[in-house]
Amino acid sequence: MSSIKQQYTAQGFVIVPDLIPPADLPALTAACARATAKTRSGAWPHRRTVGRQFPPFDDATGPDSWGVQHVMHPALGERAFVRWYTSDRLIAAVRELLGCEERELQMELFNLLINPEAHDFALRWHRDDVKEDATEDEERAALGVWTHGVQWNTALYKDSCLYVVPRSHREPRTDGQRAHSSTQAPPDDPMDMPGAVQVTLQPGETVFYNSNILHCASYSSAAPRATLHACVGDTRGGSARARNVLQHGLLWMKDDARFREGLREDGNERGLAMLGALVGMQEGISGEVGYSQSN
């Protein structure tokens, strides 16, 4: 087992440097700047707004944003995001952490996390697909199946927003941890959580993490942020990740022919196969998937 796989399995997260090839960094940085400007001007409506922590985001109003949704959407016009999401370096790391074959990879989310312009903002302690009031037995059951995908943050600027509780991806919360994560309120001080550590990324570093690790985030309006925030699934998990992924509104990946055409024009066979896996999961779900959390 590789060193990054060992740490990821044991701790629930691992930091990996240099996944963005130096030649690709200027294009990604410029794409982030354009996407951020469009979002802040109102030209791009798919955003995460200050005051709303979890999906649904698109029905939210507010003057300030902390995230840009759907950065691979053809209407945004930034193919650099798609190319990096399916790049050799990134996919090699994802496969190593998931222990899967390339044919088992599933396209999922790709968003951009940015600093709010005028409002500091925080997310409460949570697991992405486990309710804050889940019982110990419900938590244990959810954690037991949450191995068929990996999430990551890649920083283009120094980023110290993320806090995690190492090893909490494997165990239900202790009484002390439950006391700090059973409400809708963000923490006054994330380090009050028993076992918490702050994750600091230097530019170009990536933290991969199990998104059901206990984690939160704190955003400063004073610090520039452009952090690529995405996940890839493993089809061996079937529909286990459907709610966590589809609650973000990914029908455009299936319905907008321009997205598939763009992959074809780029000769991106890997992206086409990953998209096919996502569409297969979408079509296998009947009814509403609902939401993992409430705001």
Short mmCIF file of C-alpha atoms in Angstrom, two decimals:
data_model
loop_
_atom_site.label_atom_id
_atom_site.label_comp_id
_atom_site.label_asym_id
_atom_site.label_seq_id
_atom_site.Cartn_x
_atom_site.Cartn_y
_atom_site.Cartn_z
CA MET A 1 0.00 0.00 0.00
CA SER A 2 1.39 3.42 -0.95
CA SER A 3 2.12 6.05 1.69
CA ILE A 4 -0.72 8.32 0.56
CA LYS A 5 -3.17 5.42 0.56
CA GLN A 6 -2.01 4.39 4.03
CA GLN A 7 -2.55 7.86 5.47
CA TYR A 8 -5.85 8.33 3.67
CA THR A 9 -7.16 5.02 4.95
CA ALA A 10 -5.97 5.57 8.51
CA GLN A 11 -6.63 9.30 8.96
CA GLY A 12 -9.40 9.98 6.47
CA PHE A 13 -7.38 12.63 4.62
CA VAL A 14 -4.00 13.13 2.97
CA ILE A 15 -2.18 16.10 1.42
CA VAL A 16 -0.59 15.60 -2.02
CA PRO A 17 1.51 18.27 -3.80
CA ASP A 18 1.89 19.18 -7.47
CA LEU A 19 -1.13 17.53 -9.09
CA ILE A 20 -1.51 20.51 -11.41
CA PRO A 21 1.19 20.35 -14.09
CA PRO A 22 3.09 23.67 -14.14
CA ALA A 23 2.12 24.17 -17.78
CA ASP A 24 -1.59 23.96 -16.85
CA LEU A 25 -1.48 26.29 -13.85
CA PRO A 26 -1.83 29.62 -15.75
CA ALA A 27 -4.91 28.40 -17.65
CA LEU A 28 -6.59 27.14 -14.47
CA THR A 29 -5.77 30.31 -12.55
CA ALA A 30 -7.19 32.47 -15.34
CA ALA A 31 -10.31 30.28 -15.57
CA CYS A 32 -10.86 30.66 -11.82
CA ALA A 33 -10.52 34.43 -12.06
CA ARG A 34 -13.07 34.64 -14.88
CA ALA A 35 -15.52 32.28 -13.15
CA THR A 36 -15.24 34.24 -9.90
CA ALA A 37 -15.80 37.57 -11.67
CA LYS A 38 -18.86 36.23 -13.50
CA THR A 39 -20.30 34.90 -10.25
CA ARG A 40 -19.76 38.11 -8.32
CA SER A 41 -21.24 40.21 -11.13
CA GLY A 42 -24.34 38.02 -11.35
CA ALA A 43 -23.52 36.79 -14.86
CA TRP A 44 -23.12 33.23 -13.52
CA PRO A 45 -26.13 32.32 -11.35
CA HIS A 46 -24.93 28.98 -9.96
CA ARG A 47 -23.30 29.96 -6.69
CA ARG A 48 -23.08 29.25 -3.00
CA THR A 49 -24.33 32.25 -1.05
CA VAL A 50 -23.26 33.47 2.37
CA GLY A 51 -25.90 32.35 4.87
CA ARG A 52 -26.64 29.03 3.18
CA GLN A 53 -24.36 26.17 4.12
CA PHE A 54 -25.70 23.24 2.09
CA PRO A 55 -27.77 22.44 -1.03
CA PRO A 56 -30.08 23.57 -2.50
CA PHE A 57 -28.03 26.63 -3.44
CA ASP A 58 -29.66 27.85 -6.64
CA ASP A 59 -32.79 29.15 -4.94
CA ALA A 60 -30.78 31.24 -2.50
CA THR A 61 -30.47 35.00 -2.66
CA GLY A 62 -27.85 37.23 -1.14
CA PRO A 63 -25.20 39.71 -2.16
CA ASP A 64 -22.13 37.63 -1.29
CA SER A 65 -20.84 34.29 -2.55
CA TRP A 66 -18.48 31.67 -1.16
CA GLY A 67 -18.57 29.20 -4.04
CA VAL A 68 -19.05 28.80 -7.78
CA GLN A 69 -21.14 25.77 -8.78
CA HIS A 70 -20.85 23.61 -11.91
CA VAL A 71 -17.54 24.91 -13.25
CA MET A 72 -17.51 22.23 -15.99
CA HIS A 73 -20.83 23.50 -17.37
CA PRO A 74 -20.45 24.38 -21.07
CA ALA A 75 -22.29 27.67 -20.55
CA LEU A 76 -19.46 28.86 -18.31
CA GLY A 77 -17.09 28.22 -21.20
CA GLU A 78 -14.04 27.07 -19.23
CA ARG A 79 -12.83 23.76 -20.62
CA ALA A 80 -9.63 24.01 -18.58
CA PHE A 81 -11.64 22.71 -15.63
CA VAL A 82 -12.82 19.63 -17.52
CA ARG A 83 -9.35 18.88 -18.80
CA TRP A 84 -7.82 19.05 -15.33
CA TYR A 85 -10.63 17.01 -13.73
CA THR A 86 -9.84 14.18 -16.15
CA SER A 87 -6.04 14.72 -16.23
CA ASP A 88 -3.54 11.89 -15.82
CA ARG A 89 -1.99 13.15 -12.57
CA LEU A 90 -5.28 13.73 -10.82
CA ILE A 91 -6.89 10.49 -11.99
CA ALA A 92 -3.80 8.48 -10.98
CA ALA A 93 -4.09 9.82 -7.42
CA VAL A 94 -7.86 9.18 -7.33
CA ARG A 95 -7.42 5.61 -8.51
CA GLU A 96 -4.68 5.00 -5.97
CA LEU A 97 -6.86 6.22 -3.12
CA LEU A 98 -9.98 4.36 -4.27
CA GLY A 99 -8.12 1.20 -5.33
CA CYS A 100 -10.20 0.99 -8.49
CA GLU A 101 -9.76 0.48 -12.20
CA GLU A 102 -10.19 3.39 -14.59
CA ARG A 103 -13.36 1.86 -16.03
CA GLU A 104 -14.93 2.12 -12.55
CA LEU A 105 -14.55 5.90 -12.24
CA GLN A 106 -17.68 8.04 -12.08
CA MET A 107 -17.87 11.76 -12.88
CA GLU A 108 -19.36 13.75 -10.02
CA LEU A 109 -19.01 17.32 -8.74
CA PHE A 110 -16.59 20.09 -9.60
CA ASN A 111 -17.03 23.47 -7.93
CA LEU A 112 -14.83 26.40 -6.96
CA LEU A 113 -14.54 27.70 -3.40
CA ILE A 114 -13.85 31.44 -3.15
CA ASN A 115 -13.57 34.05 -0.43
CA PRO A 116 -16.67 36.13 0.24
CA GLU A 117 -16.10 39.79 -0.61
CA ALA A 118 -17.56 41.44 2.48
CA HIS A 119 -18.75 38.80 4.96
CA ASP A 120 -16.82 36.22 6.95
CA PHE A 121 -18.62 32.88 6.82
CA ALA A 122 -18.40 29.44 8.40
CA LEU A 123 -19.83 25.97 7.91
CA ARG A 124 -20.92 23.95 10.92
CA TRP A 125 -19.26 20.68 11.87
CA HIS A 126 -20.81 17.96 9.72
CA ARG A 127 -20.40 14.84 7.66
CA ASP A 128 -21.50 15.44 4.07
CA ASP A 129 -24.10 12.67 3.87
CA VAL A 130 -25.00 12.05 7.53
CA LYS A 131 -27.55 14.19 9.38
CA GLU A 132 -26.40 16.06 12.46
CA ASP A 133 -29.01 14.26 14.60
CA ALA A 134 -28.10 10.75 13.39
CA THR A 135 -27.91 8.14 16.11
CA GLU A 136 -24.70 6.25 16.78
CA ASP A 137 -26.07 3.21 14.95
CA GLU A 138 -27.13 5.34 11.96
CA GLU A 139 -23.69 6.92 11.81
CA ARG A 140 -21.94 3.58 11.99
CA ALA A 141 -24.06 2.21 9.15
CA ALA A 142 -23.43 5.27 6.96
CA LEU A 143 -19.68 5.25 7.55
CA GLY A 144 -19.48 1.58 6.66
CA VAL A 145 -20.49 2.20 3.03
CA TRP A 146 -18.76 5.54 2.42
CA THR A 147 -15.66 4.24 0.67
CA HIS A 148 -16.76 4.48 -2.96
CA GLY A 149 -15.68 8.03 -3.68
CA VAL A 150 -13.10 10.64 -2.80
CA GLN A 151 -13.36 14.40 -2.41
CA TRP A 152 -10.60 16.97 -2.63
CA ASN A 153 -9.60 20.63 -2.36
CA THR A 154 -6.76 21.95 -4.54
CA ALA A 155 -5.54 25.39 -3.49
CA LEU A 156 -4.35 28.03 -5.96
CA TYR A 157 -3.64 30.37 -3.02
CA LYS A 158 -2.63 29.47 0.52
CA ASP A 159 -5.74 28.01 2.14
CA SER A 160 -6.37 27.33 5.83
CA CYS A 161 -10.17 27.15 5.73
CA LEU A 162 -10.70 23.42 6.32
CA TYR A 163 -10.80 21.70 9.73
CA VAL A 164 -11.11 17.95 10.18
CA VAL A 165 -11.15 15.37 12.95
CA PRO A 166 -8.66 12.70 11.90
CA ARG A 167 -9.95 9.10 11.96
CA SER A 168 -13.56 10.24 12.42
CA HIS A 169 -14.42 8.74 9.02
CA ARG A 170 -14.29 5.33 10.70
CA GLU A 171 -16.02 5.90 14.03
CA PRO A 172 -19.25 7.51 15.26
CA ARG A 173 -18.91 10.75 17.20
CA THR A 174 -17.94 10.71 20.83
CA ASP A 175 -20.24 12.47 23.28
CA GLY A 176 -17.93 15.48 23.21
CA GLN A 177 -17.89 15.60 19.42
CA ARG A 178 -21.64 15.18 19.25
CA ALA A 179 -22.06 18.17 21.55
CA HIS A 180 -20.19 20.33 19.02
CA SER A 181 -21.94 19.03 15.91
CA SER A 182 -25.61 18.49 16.70
CA THR A 183 -26.91 21.97 15.89
CA GLN A 184 -27.17 24.14 12.78
CA ALA A 185 -24.82 26.74 14.23
CA PRO A 186 -21.26 27.16 12.94
CA PRO A 187 -18.63 27.03 15.69
CA ASP A 188 -17.21 30.14 17.30
CA ASP A 189 -13.84 28.39 17.35
CA PRO A 190 -13.42 25.22 15.25
CA MET A 191 -10.55 24.10 17.47
CA ASP A 192 -13.00 23.61 20.34
CA MET A 193 -14.03 20.35 18.68
CA PRO A 194 -12.28 17.42 20.41
CA GLY A 195 -9.56 16.06 18.14
CA ALA A 196 -9.81 18.82 15.52
CA VAL A 197 -6.87 19.87 13.33
CA GLN A 198 -6.64 22.75 10.88
CA VAL A 199 -5.60 21.81 7.34
CA THR A 200 -3.31 24.34 5.66
CA LEU A 201 -2.61 24.01 1.95
CA GLN A 202 0.15 25.81 0.12
CA PRO A 203 -0.53 26.89 -3.48
CA GLY A 204 -0.69 23.80 -5.67
CA GLU A 205 -1.32 21.36 -2.83
CA THR A 206 -4.36 19.09 -2.69
CA VAL A 207 -6.07 17.57 0.32
CA PHE A 208 -8.01 14.42 -0.50
CA TYR A 209 -10.53 13.46 2.15
CA ASN A 210 -13.38 11.11 2.86
CA SER A 211 -16.31 13.53 2.85
CA ASN A 212 -17.98 11.76 5.75
CA ILE A 213 -15.04 12.66 7.95
CA LEU A 214 -16.17 15.14 10.61
CA HIS A 215 -15.22 18.53 9.16
CA CYS A 216 -16.11 22.21 9.00
CA ALA A 217 -14.75 25.35 7.33
CA SER A 218 -14.19 29.00 8.13
CA TYR A 219 -13.98 31.62 5.36
CA SER A 220 -12.38 35.05 5.71
CA SER A 221 -13.37 37.88 3.40
CA ALA A 222 -9.85 39.29 3.83
CA ALA A 223 -7.92 36.33 2.40
CA PRO A 224 -8.05 35.57 -1.35
CA ARG A 225 -9.28 32.06 -2.07
CA ALA A 226 -9.54 30.01 -5.24
CA THR A 227 -9.76 26.35 -4.31
CA LEU A 228 -10.83 23.62 -6.72
CA HIS A 229 -13.39 21.50 -4.88
CA ALA A 230 -14.45 18.24 -6.49
CA CYS A 231 -15.12 14.54 -6.11
CA VAL A 232 -15.02 11.34 -8.16
CA GLY A 233 -17.02 8.19 -7.48
CA ASP A 234 -16.37 4.48 -7.85
CA THR A 235 -19.15 2.59 -9.64
CA ARG A 236 -18.62 -0.43 -7.38
CA GLY A 237 -20.64 1.53 -4.83
CA GLY A 238 -23.77 1.43 -6.99
CA SER A 239 -26.16 4.21 -5.97
CA ALA A 240 -24.65 4.74 -2.50
CA ARG A 241 -23.48 8.25 -3.46
CA ALA A 242 -26.59 9.29 -5.41
CA ARG A 243 -28.08 11.67 -2.87
CA ASN A 244 -24.77 13.30 -1.98
CA VAL A 245 -24.01 13.99 -5.65
CA LEU A 246 -27.36 14.47 -7.39
CA GLN A 247 -28.71 16.91 -4.79
CA HIS A 248 -26.44 19.52 -6.43
CA GLY A 249 -28.44 19.40 -9.66
CA LEU A 250 -26.39 17.56 -12.29
CA LEU A 251 -29.06 16.91 -14.93
CA TRP A 252 -27.27 19.37 -17.19
CA MET A 253 -24.43 16.86 -17.58
CA LYS A 254 -26.92 14.47 -19.15
CA ASP A 255 -29.20 16.92 -20.95
CA ASP A 256 -26.84 19.59 -22.32
CA ALA A 257 -25.45 18.12 -25.54
CA ARG A 258 -22.71 20.75 -25.60
CA PHE A 259 -21.00 19.11 -22.64
CA ARG A 260 -20.73 15.73 -24.32
CA GLU A 261 -19.75 17.39 -27.61
CA GLY A 262 -16.96 19.28 -25.87
CA LEU A 263 -15.56 16.06 -24.45
CA ARG A 264 -15.66 14.51 -27.92
CA GLU A 265 -13.99 17.53 -29.51
CA ASP A 266 -11.16 17.26 -26.99
CA GLY A 267 -10.83 13.53 -27.62
CA ASN A 268 -11.54 13.05 -23.93
CA GLU A 269 -12.50 9.38 -23.90
CA ARG A 270 -11.87 9.17 -20.17
CA GLY A 271 -14.30 12.01 -19.52
CA LEU A 272 -16.93 10.43 -21.76
CA ALA A 273 -16.67 7.13 -19.90
CA MET A 274 -16.88 8.85 -16.50
CA LEU A 275 -19.90 10.84 -17.67
CA GLY A 276 -21.55 7.63 -18.86
CA ALA A 277 -21.16 6.16 -15.40
CA LEU A 278 -22.83 9.20 -13.81
CA VAL A 279 -25.71 9.15 -16.28
CA GLY A 280 -26.18 5.45 -15.56
CA MET A 281 -26.52 6.20 -11.85
CA GLN A 282 -28.94 9.08 -12.56
CA GLU A 283 -31.15 6.90 -14.72
CA GLY A 284 -31.20 4.15 -12.11
CA ILE A 285 -32.74 6.45 -9.49
CA SER A 286 -36.51 6.86 -9.33
CA GLY A 287 -38.06 9.80 -7.50
CA GLU A 288 -36.39 12.63 -5.64
CA VAL A 289 -33.05 11.96 -3.95
CA GLY A 290 -33.64 14.62 -1.29
CA TYR A 291 -30.95 16.53 0.58
CA SER A 292 -28.24 15.29 2.91
CA GLN A 293 -28.44 18.28 5.26
CA SER A 294 -30.78 21.10 6.20
CA ASN A 295 -29.83 24.76 6.34
#
